[in-house]
Tab-separated table of C-alpha atoms in Angstrom:
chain	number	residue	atom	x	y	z
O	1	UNK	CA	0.000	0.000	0.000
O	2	UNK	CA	1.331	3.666	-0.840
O	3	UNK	CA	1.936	6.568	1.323
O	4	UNK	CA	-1.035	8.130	-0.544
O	5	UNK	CA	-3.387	5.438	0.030
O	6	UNK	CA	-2.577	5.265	3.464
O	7	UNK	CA	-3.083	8.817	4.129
O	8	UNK	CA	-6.464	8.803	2.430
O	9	UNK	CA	-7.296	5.384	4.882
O	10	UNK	CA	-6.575	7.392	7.692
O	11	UNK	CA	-8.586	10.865	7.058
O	12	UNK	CA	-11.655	8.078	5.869
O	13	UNK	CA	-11.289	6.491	9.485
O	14	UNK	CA	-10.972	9.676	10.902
O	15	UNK	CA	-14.111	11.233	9.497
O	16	UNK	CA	-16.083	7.672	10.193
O	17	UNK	CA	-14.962	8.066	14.218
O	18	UNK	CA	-16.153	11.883	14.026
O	19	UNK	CA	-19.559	11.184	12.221
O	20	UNK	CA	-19.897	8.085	15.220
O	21	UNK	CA	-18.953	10.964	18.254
O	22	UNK	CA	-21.465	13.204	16.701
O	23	UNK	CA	-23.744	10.208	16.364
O	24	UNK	CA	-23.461	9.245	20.046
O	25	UNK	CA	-23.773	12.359	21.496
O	26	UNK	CA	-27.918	12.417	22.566
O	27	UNK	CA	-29.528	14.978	21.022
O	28	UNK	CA	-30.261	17.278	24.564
O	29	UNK	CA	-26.137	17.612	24.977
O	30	UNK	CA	-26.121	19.491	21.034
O	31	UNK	CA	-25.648	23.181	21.465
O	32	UNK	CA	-27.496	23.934	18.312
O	33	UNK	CA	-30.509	21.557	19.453
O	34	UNK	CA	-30.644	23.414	22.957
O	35	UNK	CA	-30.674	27.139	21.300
O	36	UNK	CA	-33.533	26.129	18.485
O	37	UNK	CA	-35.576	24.493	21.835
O	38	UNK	CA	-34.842	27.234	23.850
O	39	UNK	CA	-35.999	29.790	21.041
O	40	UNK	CA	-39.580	27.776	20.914
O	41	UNK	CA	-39.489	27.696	24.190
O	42	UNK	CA	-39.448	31.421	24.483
O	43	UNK	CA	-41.564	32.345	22.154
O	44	UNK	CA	-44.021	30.417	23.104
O	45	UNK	CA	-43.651	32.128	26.393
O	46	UNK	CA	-43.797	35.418	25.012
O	47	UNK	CA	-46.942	34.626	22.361
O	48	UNK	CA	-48.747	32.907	25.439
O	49	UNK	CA	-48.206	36.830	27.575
O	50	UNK	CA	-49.524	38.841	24.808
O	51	UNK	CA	-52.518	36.608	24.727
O	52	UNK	CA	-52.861	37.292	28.337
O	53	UNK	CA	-52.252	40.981	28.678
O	54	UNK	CA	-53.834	41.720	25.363
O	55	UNK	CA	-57.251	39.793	26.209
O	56	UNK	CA	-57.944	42.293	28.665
O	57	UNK	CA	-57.707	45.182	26.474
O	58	UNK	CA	-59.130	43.754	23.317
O	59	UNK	CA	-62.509	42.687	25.654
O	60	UNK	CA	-62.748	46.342	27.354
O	61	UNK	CA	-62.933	47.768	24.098
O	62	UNK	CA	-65.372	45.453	22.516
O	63	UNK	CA	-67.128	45.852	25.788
O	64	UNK	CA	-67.637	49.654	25.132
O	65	UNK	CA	-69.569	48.690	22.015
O	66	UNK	CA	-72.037	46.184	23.268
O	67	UNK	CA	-75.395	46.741	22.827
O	68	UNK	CA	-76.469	45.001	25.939
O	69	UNK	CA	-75.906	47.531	29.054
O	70	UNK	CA	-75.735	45.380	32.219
O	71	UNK	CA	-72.279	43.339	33.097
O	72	UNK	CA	-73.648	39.817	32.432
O	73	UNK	CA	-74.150	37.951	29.669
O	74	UNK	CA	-73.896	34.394	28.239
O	75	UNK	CA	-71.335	34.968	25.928
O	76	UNK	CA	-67.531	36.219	26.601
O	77	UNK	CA	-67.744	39.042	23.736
O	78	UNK	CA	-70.551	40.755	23.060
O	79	UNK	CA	-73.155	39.630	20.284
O	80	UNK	CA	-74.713	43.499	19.164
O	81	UNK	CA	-72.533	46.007	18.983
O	82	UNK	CA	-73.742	49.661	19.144
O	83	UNK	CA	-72.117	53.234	19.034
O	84	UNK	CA	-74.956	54.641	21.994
O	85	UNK	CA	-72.509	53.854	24.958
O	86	UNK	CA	-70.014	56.794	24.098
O	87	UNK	CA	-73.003	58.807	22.556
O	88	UNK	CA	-74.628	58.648	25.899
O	89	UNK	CA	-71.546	58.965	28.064
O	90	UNK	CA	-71.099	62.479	26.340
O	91	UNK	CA	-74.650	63.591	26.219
O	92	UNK	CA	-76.718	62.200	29.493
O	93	UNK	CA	-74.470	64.310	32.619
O	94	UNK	CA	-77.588	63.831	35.018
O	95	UNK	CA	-75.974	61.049	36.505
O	96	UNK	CA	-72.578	61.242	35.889
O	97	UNK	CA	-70.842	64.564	34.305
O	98	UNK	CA	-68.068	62.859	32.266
O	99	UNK	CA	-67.109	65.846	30.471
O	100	UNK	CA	-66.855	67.761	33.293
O	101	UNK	CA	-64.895	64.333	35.035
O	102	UNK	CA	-62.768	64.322	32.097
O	103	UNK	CA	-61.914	68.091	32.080
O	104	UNK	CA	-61.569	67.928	35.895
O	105	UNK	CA	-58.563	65.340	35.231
O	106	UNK	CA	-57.118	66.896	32.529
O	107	UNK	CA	-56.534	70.420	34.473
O	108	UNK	CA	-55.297	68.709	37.363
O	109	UNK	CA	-52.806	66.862	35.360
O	110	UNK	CA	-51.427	69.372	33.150
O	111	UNK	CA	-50.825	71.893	36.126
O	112	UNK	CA	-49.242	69.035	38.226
O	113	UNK	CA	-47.100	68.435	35.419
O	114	UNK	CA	-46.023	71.487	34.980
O	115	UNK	CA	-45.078	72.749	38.600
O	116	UNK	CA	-43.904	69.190	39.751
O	117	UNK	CA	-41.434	69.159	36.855
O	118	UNK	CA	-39.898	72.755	37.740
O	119	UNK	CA	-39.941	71.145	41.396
O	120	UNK	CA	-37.852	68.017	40.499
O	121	UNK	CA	-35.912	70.203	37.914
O	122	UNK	CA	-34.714	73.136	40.639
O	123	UNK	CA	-34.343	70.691	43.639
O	124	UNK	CA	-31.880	67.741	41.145
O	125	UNK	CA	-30.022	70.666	40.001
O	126	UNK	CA	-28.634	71.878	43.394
O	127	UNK	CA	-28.287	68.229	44.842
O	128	UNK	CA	-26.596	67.713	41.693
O	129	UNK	CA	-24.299	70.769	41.083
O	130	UNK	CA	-24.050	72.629	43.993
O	131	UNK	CA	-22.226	71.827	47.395
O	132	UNK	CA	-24.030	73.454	50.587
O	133	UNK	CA	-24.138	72.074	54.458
O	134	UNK	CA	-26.759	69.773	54.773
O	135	UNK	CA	-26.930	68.331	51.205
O	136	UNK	CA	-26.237	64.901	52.133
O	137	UNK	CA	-28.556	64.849	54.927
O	138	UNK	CA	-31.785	66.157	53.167
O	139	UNK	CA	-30.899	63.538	50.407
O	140	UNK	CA	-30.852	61.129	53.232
O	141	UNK	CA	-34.277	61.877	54.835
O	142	UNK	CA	-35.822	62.321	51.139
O	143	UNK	CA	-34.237	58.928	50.894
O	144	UNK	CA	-36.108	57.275	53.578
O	145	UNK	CA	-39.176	59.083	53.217
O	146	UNK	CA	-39.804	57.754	50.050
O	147	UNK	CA	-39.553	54.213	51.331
O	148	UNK	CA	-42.848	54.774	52.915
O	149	UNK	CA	-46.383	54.679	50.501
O	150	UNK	CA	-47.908	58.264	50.221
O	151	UNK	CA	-51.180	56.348	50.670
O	152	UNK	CA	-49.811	56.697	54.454
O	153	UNK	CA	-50.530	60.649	54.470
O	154	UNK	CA	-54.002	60.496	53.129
O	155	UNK	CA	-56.272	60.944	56.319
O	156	UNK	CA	-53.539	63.505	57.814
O	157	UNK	CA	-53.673	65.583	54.703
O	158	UNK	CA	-57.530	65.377	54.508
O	159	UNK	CA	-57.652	66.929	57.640
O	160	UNK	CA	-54.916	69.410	57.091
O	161	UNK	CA	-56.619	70.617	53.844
O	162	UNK	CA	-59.886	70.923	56.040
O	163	UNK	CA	-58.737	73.198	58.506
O	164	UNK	CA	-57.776	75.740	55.827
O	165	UNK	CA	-61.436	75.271	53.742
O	166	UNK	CA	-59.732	73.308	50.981
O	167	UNK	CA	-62.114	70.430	50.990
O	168	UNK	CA	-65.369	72.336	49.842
O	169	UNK	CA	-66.455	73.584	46.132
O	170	UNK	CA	-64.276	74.614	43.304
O	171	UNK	CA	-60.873	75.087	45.763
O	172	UNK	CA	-61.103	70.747	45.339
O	173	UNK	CA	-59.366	71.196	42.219
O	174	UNK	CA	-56.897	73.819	43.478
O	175	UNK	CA	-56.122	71.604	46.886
O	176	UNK	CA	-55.273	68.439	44.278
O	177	UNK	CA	-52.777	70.264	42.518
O	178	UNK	CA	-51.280	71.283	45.692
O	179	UNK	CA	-50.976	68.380	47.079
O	180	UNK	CA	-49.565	66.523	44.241
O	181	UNK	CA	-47.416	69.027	43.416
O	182	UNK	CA	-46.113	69.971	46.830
O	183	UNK	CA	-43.575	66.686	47.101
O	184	UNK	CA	-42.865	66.385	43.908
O	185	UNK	CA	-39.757	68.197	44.890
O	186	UNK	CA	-38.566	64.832	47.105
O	187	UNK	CA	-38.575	62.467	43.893
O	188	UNK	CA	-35.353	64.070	42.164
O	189	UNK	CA	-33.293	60.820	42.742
O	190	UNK	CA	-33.561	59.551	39.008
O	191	UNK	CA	-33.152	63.468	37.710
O	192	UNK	CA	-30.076	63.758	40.132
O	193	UNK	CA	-28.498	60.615	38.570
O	194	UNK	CA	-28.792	61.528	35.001
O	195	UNK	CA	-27.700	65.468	35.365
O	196	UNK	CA	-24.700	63.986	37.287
O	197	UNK	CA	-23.480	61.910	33.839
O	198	UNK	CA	-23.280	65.584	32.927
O	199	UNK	CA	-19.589	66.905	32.678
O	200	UNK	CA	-18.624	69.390	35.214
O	201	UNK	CA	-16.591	71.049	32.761
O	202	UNK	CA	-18.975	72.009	30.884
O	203	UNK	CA	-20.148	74.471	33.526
O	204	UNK	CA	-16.504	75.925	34.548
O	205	UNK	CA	-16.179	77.004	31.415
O	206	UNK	CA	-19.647	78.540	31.337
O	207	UNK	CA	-18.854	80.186	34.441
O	208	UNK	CA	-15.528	81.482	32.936
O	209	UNK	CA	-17.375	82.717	30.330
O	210	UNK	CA	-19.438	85.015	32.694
O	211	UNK	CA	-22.420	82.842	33.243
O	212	UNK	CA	-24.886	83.193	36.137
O	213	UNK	CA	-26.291	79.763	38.409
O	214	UNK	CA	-29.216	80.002	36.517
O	215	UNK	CA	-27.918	80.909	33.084
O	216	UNK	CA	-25.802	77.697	33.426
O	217	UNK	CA	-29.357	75.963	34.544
O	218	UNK	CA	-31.147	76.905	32.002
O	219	UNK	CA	-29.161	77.298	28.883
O	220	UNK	CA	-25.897	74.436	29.254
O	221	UNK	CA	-28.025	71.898	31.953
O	222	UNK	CA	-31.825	72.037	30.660
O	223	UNK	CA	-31.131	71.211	26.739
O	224	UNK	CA	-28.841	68.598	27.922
O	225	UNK	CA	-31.557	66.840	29.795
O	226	UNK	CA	-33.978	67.129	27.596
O	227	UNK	CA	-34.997	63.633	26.678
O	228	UNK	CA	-35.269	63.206	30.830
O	229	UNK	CA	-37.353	66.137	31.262
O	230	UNK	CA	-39.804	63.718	29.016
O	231	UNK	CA	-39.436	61.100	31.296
O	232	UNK	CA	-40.055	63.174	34.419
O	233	UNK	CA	-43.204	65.191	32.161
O	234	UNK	CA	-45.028	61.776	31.220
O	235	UNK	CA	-44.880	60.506	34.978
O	236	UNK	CA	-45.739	63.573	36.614
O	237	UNK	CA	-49.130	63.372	34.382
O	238	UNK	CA	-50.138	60.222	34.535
O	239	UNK	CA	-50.109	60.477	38.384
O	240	UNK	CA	-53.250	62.856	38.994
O	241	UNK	CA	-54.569	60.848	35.773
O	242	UNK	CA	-54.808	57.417	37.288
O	243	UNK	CA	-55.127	58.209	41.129
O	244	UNK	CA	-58.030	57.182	42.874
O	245	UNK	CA	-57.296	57.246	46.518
O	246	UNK	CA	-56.483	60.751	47.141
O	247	UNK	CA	-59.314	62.265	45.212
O	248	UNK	CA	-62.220	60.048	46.844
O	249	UNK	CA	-60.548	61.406	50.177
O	250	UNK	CA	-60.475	64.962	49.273
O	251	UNK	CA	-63.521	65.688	46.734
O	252	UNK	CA	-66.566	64.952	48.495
O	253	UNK	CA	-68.995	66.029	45.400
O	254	UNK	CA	-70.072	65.032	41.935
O	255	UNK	CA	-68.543	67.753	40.368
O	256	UNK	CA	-64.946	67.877	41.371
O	257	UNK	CA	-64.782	64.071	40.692
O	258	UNK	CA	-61.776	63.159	38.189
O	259	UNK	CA	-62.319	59.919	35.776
O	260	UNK	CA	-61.182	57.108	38.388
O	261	UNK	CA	-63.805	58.197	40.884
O	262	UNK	CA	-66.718	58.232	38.077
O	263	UNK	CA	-66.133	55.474	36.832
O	264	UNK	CA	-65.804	53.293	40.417
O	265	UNK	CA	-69.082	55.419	40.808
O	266	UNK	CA	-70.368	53.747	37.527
O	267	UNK	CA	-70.014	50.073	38.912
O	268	UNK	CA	-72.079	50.896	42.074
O	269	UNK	CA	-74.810	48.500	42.605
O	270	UNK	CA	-77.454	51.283	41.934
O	271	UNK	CA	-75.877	52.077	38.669
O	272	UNK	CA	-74.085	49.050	36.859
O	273	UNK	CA	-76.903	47.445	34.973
O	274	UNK	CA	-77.662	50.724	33.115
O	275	UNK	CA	-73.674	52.431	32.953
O	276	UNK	CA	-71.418	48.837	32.643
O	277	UNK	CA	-71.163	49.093	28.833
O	278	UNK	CA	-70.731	53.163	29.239
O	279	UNK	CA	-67.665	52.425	31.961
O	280	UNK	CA	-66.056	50.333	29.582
O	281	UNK	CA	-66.428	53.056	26.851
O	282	UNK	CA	-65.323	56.073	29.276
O	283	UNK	CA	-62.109	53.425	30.632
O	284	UNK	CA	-61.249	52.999	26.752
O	285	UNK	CA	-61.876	57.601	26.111
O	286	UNK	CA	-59.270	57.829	29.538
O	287	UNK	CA	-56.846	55.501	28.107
O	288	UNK	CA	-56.437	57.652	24.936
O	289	UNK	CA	-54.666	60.867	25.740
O	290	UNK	CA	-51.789	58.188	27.409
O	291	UNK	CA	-51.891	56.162	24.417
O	292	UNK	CA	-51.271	59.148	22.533
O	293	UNK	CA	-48.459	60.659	24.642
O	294	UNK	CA	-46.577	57.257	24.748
O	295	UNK	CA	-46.464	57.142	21.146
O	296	UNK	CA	-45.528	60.955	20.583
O	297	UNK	CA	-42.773	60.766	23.409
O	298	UNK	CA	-41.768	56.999	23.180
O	299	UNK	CA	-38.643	57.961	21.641
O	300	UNK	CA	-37.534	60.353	24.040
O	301	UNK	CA	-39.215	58.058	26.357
O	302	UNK	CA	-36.558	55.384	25.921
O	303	UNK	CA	-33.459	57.948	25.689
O	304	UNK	CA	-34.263	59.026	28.993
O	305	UNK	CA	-34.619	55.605	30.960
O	306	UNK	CA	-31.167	54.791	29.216
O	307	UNK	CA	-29.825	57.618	30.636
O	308	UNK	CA	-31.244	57.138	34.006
O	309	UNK	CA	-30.036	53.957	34.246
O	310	UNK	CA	-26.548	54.779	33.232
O	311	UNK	CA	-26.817	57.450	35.623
């Protein structure tokens, strides 16, 4: 036998003993195996969650359409779909005002947006650029205090609002964006942490330049943060737009009621055979202006929590 022929033997017997080793190894050892199942595997996972949180939403908004008005029927969607549930949530207001509900929320929302961002804007800029005695501490004690549930403060600042004649006609509105806006202030942790990813240098030299505190706030610190101050804007709204608790506390008549109180009004026992198809469309008209500013600001929306979580 030739050199040749043996070298050719020995590469065939050496490709027969690989093809047997990959042949022998079971199938749950073979990395390519495991990634393909583990792929299935998680998309399954993920298709069966969308099913679950989308079911919700999809039946909610169906619901708003129904035909049929009370909350039980033999079927899981509706069978008769009609456009009188939002007709009627907009036109009958003997019962339930949702306009005025609706315009209620959205003035308490946009002014707590606006003063509890300047709050968390002012108060993250000094804990962020300036050095004072006490800083430390009063980060420390906003620390803590914002370990315990605001829900804590509720009866306390009932009463507190009562003693100055907050709790009684069309101040409600006025003692709501006070109170939501009032410790705004104490939640500057996340704005502190991106503004200090922020070079120092940049405001030396603004300062060597002749710059004021406030010019260097406002014209080198506020662009800069400008995908945050999105962040901050979004969650200071949606705040006084989902809260229940604090408004059933405070607003003790029909018409300083936000959304979440008229509709928990509309599932009352005395109300939900007539108003359960009209909830469902007034939950689907409240979701829409945060549907809308997600979209619009989900861009900025996602620069800022990567910042925030660099920072």
């Amino acid at each position: 036998m030739s050199n040749k022929d043996k070298v050719m033997q020995s590469t065939s017997n050496k490709k027969e003993q690989v093809v047997h080793s990959v042949r022998s190894v079971p199938f749950w050892r073979d990395q390519r195996v495991r990634r393909i199942f583990g792929d299935v595997v998680a998309h399954l996972f993920l298709i069966l969650m969308s099913i679950v949180w989308l079911t919700p939403i999809a039946w909610i908004f169906l619901e708003s359409f129904n035909k049929n008005t009370a909350p039980y029927q033999t079927t899981f969607f509706p069978t008769e779909y009609s456009f009188n549930n939002y007709i009627q949530l907009f036109t009958q207001r003997e019962t339930f005002d949702f306009p005025r509900m609706f315009l209620n929320t959205l003035i308490v929302s946009i002014f707590v947006c606006i003063i509890s961002l300047f709050f968390v804007l002012i108060v993250a800029f000094c804990m962020s650029r300036l050095r004072f005695r006490g800083r430390k501490t009063f980060m420390n004690i906003a620390l803590i205090l914002g370990m315990f549930p605001s829900i804590m403060a509720v009866i306390a600042i009932y009463f507190i609002l009562k003693a100055f004649g907050l709790t009684n006609g069309g101040v409600v509105l006025i003692s709501l964006i006070i109170v939501y806006s009032a410790g705004s202030g104490m939640g500057f942790y996340v704005m502190k942490g991106y503004m200090d990813t922020i070079p120092k240098s940049l405001d030396e030299a603004a300062y060597l330049d002749g710059c004021t505190t406030w010019q260097v706030f406002y014209k080198i610190i506020l662009p800069i943060c400008k995908p945050m101050i999105v962040f901050q804007a979004i969650t200071s709204f949606l705040g006084p737009w989902v809260d229940f608790v604090l408004v059933k506390t405070i607003a003790r008549t029909a018409d300083n009621y936000t959304v979440a109180v008229g509709l928990w009004q509309m599932l009352q026992k005395e109300y939900i055979n007539h108003w359960f198809a009209r909830f469902s469309a007034g939950a689907v008209c409240v979701s829409i202006p945060i549907a809308i500013l997600f979209i619009v600001m989900q861009r900025f929306y996602e620069e800022s929590m990567s910042g925030s979580v660099k920072g």
